[in-house]
CSV table of C-alpha atoms in Angstrom, one decimal:
chain,number,residue,atom,x,y,z
A,1216,MET,CA,95.4,88.5,118.9
A,1217,LYS,CA,99.0,89.8,119.1
A,1218,LYS,CA,98.3,93.3,118.0
A,1219,PHE,CA,95.7,93.8,120.8
A,1220,LEU,CA,98.4,92.0,123.2
A,1221,GLY,CA,100.9,94.6,122.3
A,1222,ILE,CA,98.5,97.4,122.8
A,1223,LEU,CA,97.7,96.1,126.3
A,1224,PHE,CA,101.5,96.1,127.0
A,1225,ILE,CA,101.8,99.5,126.0
A,1226,LEU,CA,98.9,100.6,127.7
A,1227,THR,CA,100.2,98.9,131.0
A,1228,ALA,CA,103.8,100.1,130.7
A,1229,TYR,CA,102.5,103.7,130.2
A,1230,LEU,CA,100.3,103.9,133.0
A,1231,ASN,CA,102.9,102.8,135.1
A,1232,THR,CA,105.0,105.4,133.5
A,1233,LEU,CA,102.3,107.9,134.2
A,1234,SER,CA,101.7,106.8,138.1
A,1235,ALA,CA,105.6,107.6,138.6
A,1236,GLN,CA,105.1,110.9,136.7
A,1237,GLU,CA,102.3,112.1,139.2
A,1238,LYS,CA,104.9,112.0,141.9
A,1239,LEU,CA,107.3,114.2,139.9
A,1240,VAL,CA,106.7,117.8,140.1
A,1241,ASP,CA,106.7,119.6,136.9
A,1242,ARG,CA,110.4,121.1,136.5
A,1243,VAL,CA,112.7,122.9,134.0
A,1244,ILE,CA,114.8,120.2,132.3
A,1245,ALA,CA,116.4,123.0,129.9
A,1246,THR,CA,116.8,126.2,128.8
A,1247,VAL,CA,117.4,127.9,125.4
A,1248,GLY,CA,117.9,131.9,125.4
A,1249,ASN,CA,115.0,132.8,127.3
A,1250,ALA,CA,112.5,130.0,126.9
A,1251,HIS,CA,112.3,126.8,128.9
A,1252,ILE,CA,111.7,123.3,128.3
A,1253,LEU,CA,109.4,121.4,130.9
A,1254,GLN,CA,109.6,117.8,132.0
A,1255,SER,CA,105.7,118.0,131.0
A,1256,ASP,CA,106.4,119.0,127.7
A,1257,LEU,CA,108.8,115.9,127.1
A,1258,GLU,CA,106.5,113.6,128.5
A,1259,ILE,CA,103.5,115.1,126.2
A,1260,GLU,CA,105.9,114.3,123.1
A,1261,TYR,CA,106.8,110.8,124.7
A,1262,THR,CA,103.2,110.0,125.2
A,1263,GLN,CA,102.6,110.5,121.6
A,1264,TYR,CA,105.6,108.3,121.0
A,1265,LEU,CA,103.7,105.4,122.9
A,1266,ALA,CA,100.2,106.3,121.3
A,1267,TYR,CA,101.8,105.8,117.6
A,1268,GLY,CA,102.2,102.0,118.9
A,1269,ASN,CA,105.9,102.3,119.8
A,1270,LYS,CA,107.4,100.2,122.8
A,1271,PRO,CA,108.5,101.9,126.0
A,1272,ASP,CA,112.1,103.2,125.8
A,1273,ASP,CA,113.5,105.6,128.1
A,1274,LYS,CA,116.3,106.1,125.6
A,1275,VAL,CA,113.7,108.0,123.2
A,1276,LYS,CA,113.8,110.7,125.5
A,1277,CYS,CA,117.0,111.9,124.7
A,1278,TYR,CA,116.4,112.1,121.2
A,1279,ILE,CA,112.9,113.9,122.2
A,1280,LEU,CA,114.9,116.4,124.1
A,1281,GLN,CA,117.4,117.0,121.2
A,1282,GLN,CA,114.4,117.6,119.0
A,1283,LEU,CA,112.8,120.1,121.6
A,1284,LEU,CA,116.4,121.9,121.8
A,1285,THR,CA,116.1,122.1,118.0
A,1286,GLN,CA,112.6,123.4,117.8
A,1287,LYS,CA,113.1,126.2,120.5
A,1288,LEU,CA,116.3,127.5,118.5
A,1289,LEU,CA,113.9,127.4,115.3
A,1290,ALA,CA,110.9,129.3,116.8
A,1291,GLN,CA,113.1,132.0,118.4
A,1292,GLN,CA,114.4,132.8,115.1
A,1293,ALA,CA,111.1,132.3,113.5
A,1294,ALA,CA,109.4,135.0,116.1
A,1295,ILE,CA,112.4,137.2,115.1
A,1296,ASP,CA,111.7,136.9,111.3
A,1297,SER,CA,107.8,137.3,111.9
A,1298,ILE,CA,107.0,133.6,110.8
A,1299,GLU,CA,103.8,132.5,111.8
A,1300,VAL,CA,101.2,130.0,111.3
A,1301,SER,CA,97.6,130.2,111.4
A,1302,GLU,CA,94.9,128.7,113.6
A,1303,SER,CA,93.4,126.6,111.0
A,1304,GLU,CA,96.8,125.1,109.9
A,1305,ILE,CA,97.4,124.2,113.8
A,1306,ASP,CA,93.8,122.6,114.2
A,1307,ASP,CA,94.6,120.7,110.7
A,1308,GLN,CA,97.9,119.2,112.3
A,1309,LEU,CA,96.2,118.5,115.3
A,1310,ASN,CA,93.0,116.7,114.0
A,1311,TYR,CA,95.6,114.6,111.7
A,1312,ARG,CA,97.7,113.6,114.9
A,1313,ILE,CA,94.7,112.8,116.7
A,1314,ARG,CA,93.3,110.7,113.8
A,1315,THR,CA,96.3,108.8,113.6
A,1316,MET,CA,96.7,108.1,117.4
A,1317,ILE,CA,92.8,107.1,117.3
A,1318,GLN,CA,93.6,104.7,114.5
A,1319,ARG,CA,96.5,103.2,116.2
A,1320,ALA,CA,94.8,102.8,119.5
A,1321,GLY,CA,91.9,101.2,118.2
A,1322,GLY,CA,89.0,103.8,118.6
A,1323,LYS,CA,88.4,106.8,120.5
A,1324,GLU,CA,87.5,105.4,124.0
A,1325,ARG,CA,90.6,103.1,123.9
A,1326,LEU,CA,92.9,106.1,123.1
A,1327,GLU,CA,91.2,108.5,126.0
A,1328,GLU,CA,91.9,105.6,128.2
A,1329,PHE,CA,95.1,105.1,127.0
A,1330,LEU,CA,96.0,108.7,127.4
A,1331,ASN,CA,94.1,108.8,130.9
A,1332,ARG,CA,92.3,112.0,129.8
A,1333,SER,CA,89.8,113.2,127.3
A,1334,ILE,CA,91.0,113.8,123.6
A,1335,LEU,CA,89.8,117.4,123.9
A,1336,GLN,CA,92.2,117.8,127.2
A,1337,HIS,CA,95.0,116.1,125.4
A,1338,LYS,CA,94.4,118.3,121.9
A,1339,GLU,CA,94.8,121.6,124.0
A,1340,GLU,CA,98.1,120.2,125.8
A,1341,MET,CA,99.6,119.3,122.5
A,1342,ARG,CA,98.6,122.8,120.9
A,1343,PRO,CA,101.4,125.1,122.0
A,1344,MET,CA,103.7,122.9,121.4
A,1345,VAL,CA,102.5,121.9,117.6
A,1346,ALA,CA,102.3,125.7,117.0
A,1347,GLU,CA,105.9,125.8,118.0
A,1348,GLN,CA,107.1,122.9,115.9
A,1349,MET,CA,105.1,124.1,112.7
A,1350,ARG,CA,106.9,127.7,113.3
A,1351,GLY,CA,110.0,125.9,113.8
A,1352,ASN,CA,109.6,123.8,110.4
A,1353,LYS,CA,108.3,127.0,108.3
A,1354,MET,CA,112.0,128.5,109.5
A,1355,GLN,CA,113.7,125.4,108.8
A,1356,GLN,CA,112.3,125.6,105.1
A,1357,GLN,CA,113.2,129.4,104.9
A,1358,ILE,CA,116.9,128.5,105.6
A,1359,ILE,CA,117.0,126.0,102.9
A,1360,SER,CA,114.5,127.4,100.5
A,1361,LYS,CA,117.5,128.7,98.2
A,1362,VAL,CA,119.7,125.9,98.7
A,1363,ASP,CA,120.5,124.2,95.0
A,1364,VAL,CA,123.6,122.8,93.4
A,1365,THR,CA,125.1,123.5,90.3
A,1366,PRO,CA,126.5,120.8,87.6
A,1367,GLU,CA,130.2,121.3,88.7
A,1368,GLU,CA,128.9,120.8,92.7
A,1369,VAL,CA,127.5,117.4,91.5
A,1370,LYS,CA,130.7,116.6,89.9
A,1371,ARG,CA,132.5,117.3,93.1
A,1372,TYR,CA,130.3,115.5,95.2
A,1373,PHE,CA,130.2,112.4,93.3
A,1374,ASN,CA,134.1,112.4,92.9
A,1375,SER,CA,134.3,112.8,96.5
A,1376,LEU,CA,132.5,109.5,97.4
A,1377,ASN,CA,134.3,106.3,97.9
A,1378,PRO,CA,134.3,104.2,94.3
A,1379,ASP,CA,133.9,101.0,96.5
A,1380,SER,CA,130.8,102.2,98.4
A,1381,LEU,CA,128.8,103.8,95.3
A,1382,PRO,CA,125.4,102.5,95.4
A,1383,TYR,CA,124.0,99.6,93.0
A,1384,PHE,CA,120.9,100.3,91.2
A,1385,ASN,CA,118.3,97.5,90.2
A,1386,THR,CA,116.5,97.6,86.8
A,1387,GLU,CA,114.7,101.1,86.1
A,1388,ILE,CA,112.2,101.7,83.4
A,1389,GLU,CA,110.4,104.8,82.4
A,1390,TYR,CA,106.8,103.6,81.1
A,1391,ALA,CA,103.4,105.5,80.6
A,1392,GLN,CA,99.8,104.2,81.0
A,1393,LEU,CA,96.5,104.7,79.6
A,1394,VAL,CA,93.7,104.3,82.0
A,1395,ILE,CA,89.6,104.0,81.2
A,1396,ASN,CA,87.6,103.6,84.0
A,1397,PRO,CA,84.2,101.9,83.8
A,1398,VAL,CA,81.4,104.5,83.6
A,1399,LEU,CA,78.1,103.6,85.4
A,1400,THR,CA,74.5,104.5,83.3
A,1401,LYS,CA,71.9,106.2,85.4
A,1402,GLU,CA,70.2,103.0,86.0
A,1403,GLU,CA,73.0,101.2,87.2
A,1404,LYS,CA,73.9,104.1,89.9
A,1405,GLU,CA,70.4,103.6,91.1
A,1406,GLN,CA,71.3,101.3,93.5
A,1407,PHE,CA,74.3,102.8,95.2
A,1408,ARG,CA,72.3,105.9,95.3
A,1409,LYS,CA,69.1,104.1,97.2
A,1410,ARG,CA,71.6,102.6,99.6
A,1411,ALA,CA,73.0,105.6,100.6
A,1412,GLU,CA,69.4,107.2,101.0
A,1413,THR,CA,68.2,104.4,103.1
A,1414,TYR,CA,71.3,105.0,105.5
A,1415,ARG,CA,70.2,108.9,105.6
A,1416,GLN,CA,66.7,107.9,106.8
A,1417,GLN,CA,67.9,105.8,109.6
A,1418,VAL,CA,69.9,109.0,110.8
A,1419,LEU,CA,66.6,111.2,110.3
A,1420,ASN,CA,64.8,108.4,112.0
A,1421,GLY,CA,67.0,108.8,115.2
A,1422,SER,CA,70.1,106.5,114.5
A,1423,ASP,CA,73.4,108.1,115.5
A,1424,PHE,CA,75.3,109.5,112.7
A,1425,GLY,CA,78.8,108.5,113.6
A,1426,THR,CA,77.6,104.8,114.2
A,1427,ILE,CA,76.0,104.8,110.6
A,1428,ALA,CA,79.4,105.7,109.5
A,1429,ARG,CA,81.3,103.4,111.4
A,1430,LEU,CA,79.4,100.8,110.3
A,1431,TYR,CA,78.6,101.5,106.5
A,1432,SER,CA,80.4,104.4,105.1
A,1433,GLU,CA,82.9,103.1,102.4
A,1434,ASP,CA,85.3,106.3,103.2
A,1435,PRO,CA,88.3,104.2,104.8
A,1436,GLY,CA,89.7,107.8,106.1
A,1437,SER,CA,87.1,108.8,108.0
A,1438,SER,CA,84.7,105.9,108.7
A,1439,PRO,CA,86.5,104.9,111.9
A,1440,HIS,CA,86.0,108.3,113.2
A,1441,GLY,CA,82.3,108.6,112.6
A,1442,GLY,CA,82.6,109.8,109.4
A,1443,GLU,CA,84.2,113.2,110.6
A,1444,LEU,CA,86.4,115.2,108.3
A,1445,GLY,CA,87.5,117.6,110.4
A,1446,PHE,CA,87.6,121.5,109.4
A,1447,GLY,CA,88.1,122.6,106.0
A,1448,THR,CA,87.5,125.6,103.5
A,1449,ARG,CA,85.6,125.3,100.3
A,1450,GLU,CA,89.2,124.6,98.5
A,1451,THR,CA,89.5,121.4,100.7
A,1452,TRP,CA,86.5,119.3,99.1
A,1453,VAL,CA,85.6,118.8,95.7
A,1454,LYS,CA,82.9,121.4,94.5
A,1455,GLU,CA,79.8,118.9,95.2
A,1456,PHE,CA,80.8,118.4,98.3
A,1457,SER,CA,81.6,121.9,99.4
A,1458,ALA,CA,78.4,123.1,98.0
A,1459,GLN,CA,76.6,121.0,100.4
A,1460,ALA,CA,79.0,121.5,103.5
A,1461,PHE,CA,78.8,125.4,103.5
A,1462,ARG,CA,74.9,125.5,102.2
A,1463,LEU,CA,74.0,123.8,105.3
A,1464,LYS,CA,73.5,125.2,109.2
A,1465,LYS,CA,75.1,123.6,112.3
A,1466,GLY,CA,73.5,120.1,112.9
A,1467,GLU,CA,71.6,119.9,109.4
A,1468,ILE,CA,71.7,116.8,107.5
A,1469,SER,CA,72.2,117.2,103.7
A,1470,PRO,CA,70.1,115.5,101.0
A,1471,VAL,CA,72.1,112.3,99.3
A,1472,PHE,CA,74.3,114.0,96.3
A,1473,GLU,CA,76.5,112.4,94.0
A,1474,THR,CA,80.7,113.3,93.6
A,1475,GLN,CA,83.3,111.7,91.8
A,1476,PHE,CA,83.7,109.1,94.6
A,1477,GLY,CA,80.1,108.0,95.0
A,1478,PHE,CA,77.0,109.1,96.9
A,1479,HIS,CA,77.5,110.9,100.2
A,1480,PHE,CA,75.3,112.7,103.0
A,1481,LEU,CA,76.9,114.9,105.4
A,1482,GLN,CA,76.1,116.6,108.5
A,1483,VAL,CA,77.6,120.2,109.8
A,1484,LEU,CA,79.1,119.8,113.0
A,1485,GLU,CA,80.5,123.3,113.3
A,1486,ARG,CA,81.2,126.3,111.4
A,1487,ARG,CA,84.1,128.7,112.0
A,1488,GLY,CA,84.3,131.6,109.6
A,1489,GLU,CA,85.3,130.4,106.5
A,1490,GLU,CA,85.8,127.0,107.5
A,1491,VAL,CA,83.3,124.2,108.4
A,1492,ASN,CA,83.6,120.8,110.5
A,1493,VAL,CA,81.7,118.1,108.9
A,1494,ARG,CA,81.0,114.3,109.0
A,1495,HIS,CA,79.6,112.2,106.2
A,1496,VAL,CA,78.7,108.8,104.7
A,1497,LEU,CA,79.8,107.7,101.6
A,1498,ILE,CA,78.6,105.1,99.4
A,1499,LYS,CA,80.8,104.0,96.4
A,1500,LYS,CA,79.8,103.2,92.9
A,1501,GLN,CA,80.9,99.7,92.1
A,1502,PRO,CA,81.7,99.0,88.6
A,1503,THR,CA,79.0,96.3,87.1
A,1504,TYR,CA,79.8,93.5,84.8
A,1505,GLU,CA,78.4,95.5,82.0
A,1506,SER,CA,80.4,98.7,82.7
A,1507,LEU,CA,83.4,96.8,83.0
A,1508,ASN,CA,82.7,95.1,79.4
A,1509,ARG,CA,82.2,98.7,78.0
A,1510,ALA,CA,85.4,99.9,79.4
A,1511,LYS,CA,87.4,96.7,78.0
A,1512,ALA,CA,86.0,97.3,74.4
A,1513,LYS,CA,86.8,100.8,74.5
A,1514,ILE,CA,90.5,100.2,75.4
A,1515,ASP,CA,91.0,97.5,72.9
A,1516,SER,CA,89.7,100.0,70.2
A,1517,ILE,CA,92.2,102.8,71.5
A,1518,ALA,CA,95.0,99.8,71.5
A,1519,ASN,CA,94.1,99.2,68.1
A,1520,LEU,CA,94.5,102.6,66.8
A,1521,ILE,CA,98.3,102.8,68.6
A,1522,LYS,CA,99.3,99.3,67.1
A,1523,THR,CA,98.1,100.3,63.5
A,1524,LYS,CA,100.0,103.8,64.4
A,1525,LYS,CA,96.9,106.2,63.4
A,1526,LEU,CA,98.1,107.6,67.2
A,1527,THR,CA,101.3,107.3,69.3
A,1528,PHE,CA,100.7,106.1,72.7
A,1529,ASN,CA,101.3,109.9,74.1
A,1530,GLN,CA,98.8,111.0,72.1
A,1531,ALA,CA,96.1,108.4,72.8
A,1532,ALA,CA,96.7,108.9,76.3
A,1533,SER,CA,96.2,112.6,76.1
A,1534,ILE,CA,93.2,112.3,74.2
A,1535,TYR,CA,91.5,109.5,76.1
A,1536,SER,CA,93.0,108.6,79.5
A,1537,ASP,CA,91.0,108.7,82.6
A,1538,ASP,CA,94.0,109.4,84.9
A,1539,GLN,CA,94.3,113.1,85.6
A,1540,ASN,CA,97.6,112.5,87.0
A,1541,THR,CA,99.4,111.4,83.7
A,1542,LYS,CA,97.3,112.1,80.9
A,1543,TYR,CA,98.5,115.8,80.4
A,1544,ASN,CA,102.0,114.5,79.8
A,1545,GLY,CA,101.2,111.8,77.5
A,1546,GLY,CA,100.7,109.0,80.4
A,1547,ILE,CA,104.2,109.1,81.7
A,1548,VAL,CA,104.5,107.9,85.2
A,1549,THR,CA,106.5,109.4,87.7
A,1550,ASN,CA,107.7,108.8,91.2
A,1551,GLU,CA,107.5,110.8,94.5
A,1552,ASP,CA,110.6,113.2,93.7
A,1553,ARG,CA,109.0,113.6,90.0
A,1554,SER,CA,111.5,111.3,88.6
A,1555,THR,CA,110.4,109.5,85.2
A,1556,LEU,CA,112.5,106.4,86.0
A,1557,ILE,CA,111.1,103.9,88.3
A,1558,PRO,CA,113.1,101.1,89.7
A,1559,MET,CA,110.8,97.9,88.6
A,1560,ASP,CA,111.3,96.3,92.3
A,1561,GLN,CA,109.3,99.4,93.6
A,1562,LEU,CA,106.3,98.6,91.2
A,1563,ASP,CA,103.7,98.3,93.7
A,1564,ASP,CA,101.4,95.5,91.7
A,1565,VAL,CA,102.0,92.4,90.5
A,1566,ALA,CA,99.6,92.5,87.7
A,1567,VAL,CA,101.4,95.9,86.7
A,1568,PHE,CA,104.8,94.2,86.8
A,1569,ASN,CA,104.1,91.2,84.8
A,1570,ALA,CA,102.5,93.4,82.0
A,1571,ILE,CA,105.4,95.6,81.7
A,1572,ASP,CA,108.3,92.9,82.4
A,1573,LYS,CA,108.0,91.1,79.1
A,1574,LEU,CA,108.0,94.1,77.2
A,1575,LYS,CA,110.6,95.4,75.1
A,1576,GLU,CA,111.1,99.4,74.5
A,1577,GLY,CA,108.4,100.9,72.5
A,1578,GLU,CA,106.0,98.0,73.0
A,1579,ILE,CA,102.6,98.1,74.6
A,1580,SER,CA,100.9,95.9,76.8
A,1581,GLU,CA,97.5,94.1,76.2
A,1582,PRO,CA,94.6,95.7,78.6
A,1583,VAL,CA,95.0,94.8,82.2
A,1584,LEU,CA,92.1,94.9,84.7
A,1585,TYR,CA,93.8,96.9,87.5
A,1586,THR,CA,92.5,97.1,90.9
A,1587,ASP,CA,93.5,99.8,93.3
A,1588,LYS,CA,94.8,98.5,96.6
A,1589,ARG,CA,94.0,101.6,98.5
A,1590,LEU,CA,90.8,102.7,97.0
A,1591,GLY,CA,89.5,99.3,95.8
A,1592,GLU,CA,88.7,100.8,92.3
A,1593,GLN,CA,89.1,99.0,89.3
A,1594,SER,CA,90.1,100.2,85.7
A,1595,TYR,CA,91.7,98.9,82.5
A,1596,ARG,CA,95.0,99.9,81.6
A,1597,ILE,CA,97.6,99.6,78.9
A,1598,TYR,CA,101.1,100.2,79.2
A,1599,TYR,CA,104.0,101.6,77.1
A,1600,LEU,CA,107.5,100.8,78.0
A,1601,ARG,CA,109.5,104.0,77.0
A,1602,SER,CA,113.1,102.7,78.1
A,1603,ARG,CA,114.6,100.0,80.2
A,1604,ILE,CA,117.7,100.6,82.2
A,1605,PRO,CA,119.7,97.3,83.3
A,1606,PRO,CA,121.1,96.9,86.8
A,1607,HIS,CA,124.3,99.0,87.1
A,1608,LYS,CA,126.5,100.8,89.7
A,1609,ALA,CA,125.9,104.5,90.0
A,1610,SER,CA,127.7,106.7,87.4
A,1611,LEU,CA,127.2,110.5,86.7
A,1612,GLU,CA,126.2,110.0,83.1
A,1613,GLN,CA,123.4,107.4,83.8
A,1614,ASP,CA,122.0,108.7,87.3
A,1615,PHE,CA,122.5,112.3,87.3
A,1616,ALA,CA,119.4,113.0,88.8
A,1617,LYS,CA,119.4,110.8,91.6
A,1618,ILE,CA,123.0,112.3,92.2
A,1619,LYS,CA,121.9,115.7,92.2
A,1620,GLU,CA,119.3,115.3,94.4
A,1621,ALA,CA,122.1,113.5,97.0
A,1622,ALA,CA,124.2,116.2,96.7
A,1623,ARG,CA,121.7,119.0,97.0
A,1624,GLN,CA,120.6,116.8,100.4
A,1625,ASP,CA,124.3,116.9,101.3
A,1626,LYS,CA,124.5,120.5,101.0
A,1627,VAL,CA,121.0,121.0,102.8
A,1628,ASN,CA,122.5,119.4,105.7
A,1629,ARG,CA,125.7,121.2,105.6
A,1630,THR,CA,123.6,124.2,105.6
A,1631,LEU,CA,121.5,123.3,108.4
A,1632,ASN,CA,124.1,122.3,110.7
A,1633,LYS,CA,125.9,125.5,109.9
A,1634,TRP,CA,123.1,127.7,111.1
A,1635,PHE,CA,122.5,125.5,114.3
A,1636,GLU,CA,126.1,125.7,115.4
A,1637,SER,CA,126.3,129.4,114.6
A,1638,ARG,CA,123.1,129.7,116.7
A,1639,ARG,CA,124.2,127.4,119.4
A,1640,GLU,CA,127.5,129.1,119.9
A,1641,THR,CA,125.6,132.5,120.6
A,1642,THR,CA,122.7,131.5,122.8
A,1643,TYR,CA,122.6,130.6,126.3
A,1644,ILE,CA,121.6,126.7,126.8
A,1645,ASP,CA,121.5,124.8,129.9
A,1646,ILE,CA,120.6,121.2,130.4
A,1647,ASN,CA,119.4,119.5,133.7
A,1648,PRO,CA,122.2,117.3,135.0
A,1649,ASP,CA,119.9,114.3,134.6
A,1650,PHE,CA,120.0,114.3,130.8
A,1651,LEU,CA,123.8,114.9,130.2
A,1652,SER,CA,124.5,111.6,129.9
A,1653,CYS,CA,122.5,111.3,126.6
A,1654,ASP,CA,125.0,111.3,123.7
A,1655,GLU,CA,122.6,112.9,121.2
A,1656,LEU,CA,122.8,116.1,123.8
A,1657,LYS,CA,126.6,116.7,124.0
A,1658,ILE,CA,127.2,118.8,121.2
A,1659,TRP,CA,124.3,121.2,123.1
A,1660,THR,CA,126.5,121.4,126.1
A,1661,LYS,CA,129.7,123.1,124.4
A,1662,PRO,CA,130.7,126.8,125.9
A,1663,MET,CA,129.0,129.5,123.9
A,1664,LYS,CA,131.2,132.0,122.6
A,1665,ASP,CA,131.3,135.3,123.6
A,1666,ASN,CA,129.9,138.3,121.7
């Protein structure tokens, strides 16, 4: 109820804002070189800010205008350097944004009511700005692509930090995992295939595909959108899915087929060159009691091989683990930065924390039944504690990788600041007086240097 009332509050505030905007003729609010930023550009971005569930705040418009100014500088340099983005890249980004907005708004109809226009119209309004943002992002990546730091630079950066403000790191561990997924027999799978076939027959008999997907599909990413996945190439999906998607004509519905995710059937919505837009219904294969028992027996026998030293944990993970992300490096788990050091307080599952917390270095856990919170999939796992670093204040010896990344990011920021300052000083920039009170924009109003 609170979430619904919050959406109503944002919607009411937005409609009031929109009513005021209609009375305001579109105007140029900033100029960067030979490019203009319009009031409508700012309002489109502000609309998206609201559509993501944020509360109305006119101060945010100062930040948005700062981003638009930055974007214009980058995009102009991208044009000089012939940096482009493909239409398919733009479509993918637009579809992602629209899907997120629909999810936040609580449905397609609510979003269109919120926007006071159709989703298709809003996408077309967004397209030029999104394309420019993507070109600007590519330009920014090119500017910083070669930024790196030497060990000496890392040391200088660390020594420049105030000793009293050095970060304090909680307990960190290096650990590995071995995963055994339950495997269903052909007979055990049949109940899930039949469910998918039942829903397919309902569609063939006249039921709306999107409604069936919303009600019954077990793909959390696409079911709220009627099963629609957006445009993709043959490489976008697993081979069994792509084989069906690229075999069918527009409007055709596939037979039920199996992938690693479960049983699907799909419909082609549109074809465009080497891309296709499809929607699908997924019925996941849930483990049976018997399949879980078989997985438990298998992991028990593997654990025994490790405990009796017939195999090391790394060898066992490389041979037997079903986790494709870790088996090829001996089961070693890494974080998003590819570091093997994981803070204990960032372990995302209580069962995992409890299994590892009691281990000493070099020990393995008892098998743990693990449930993936996002996908709902179950597996048996054993964990190996490779090392444990107690809580400590940052030091160059223990935390070199983290300090190196901080030093690199500092250098990235300085590189970007230097680039923007040089472009700002040699580019004509004019900002409407209505926005000159924004603190974020004061740096942009400094006089440019003569060439």
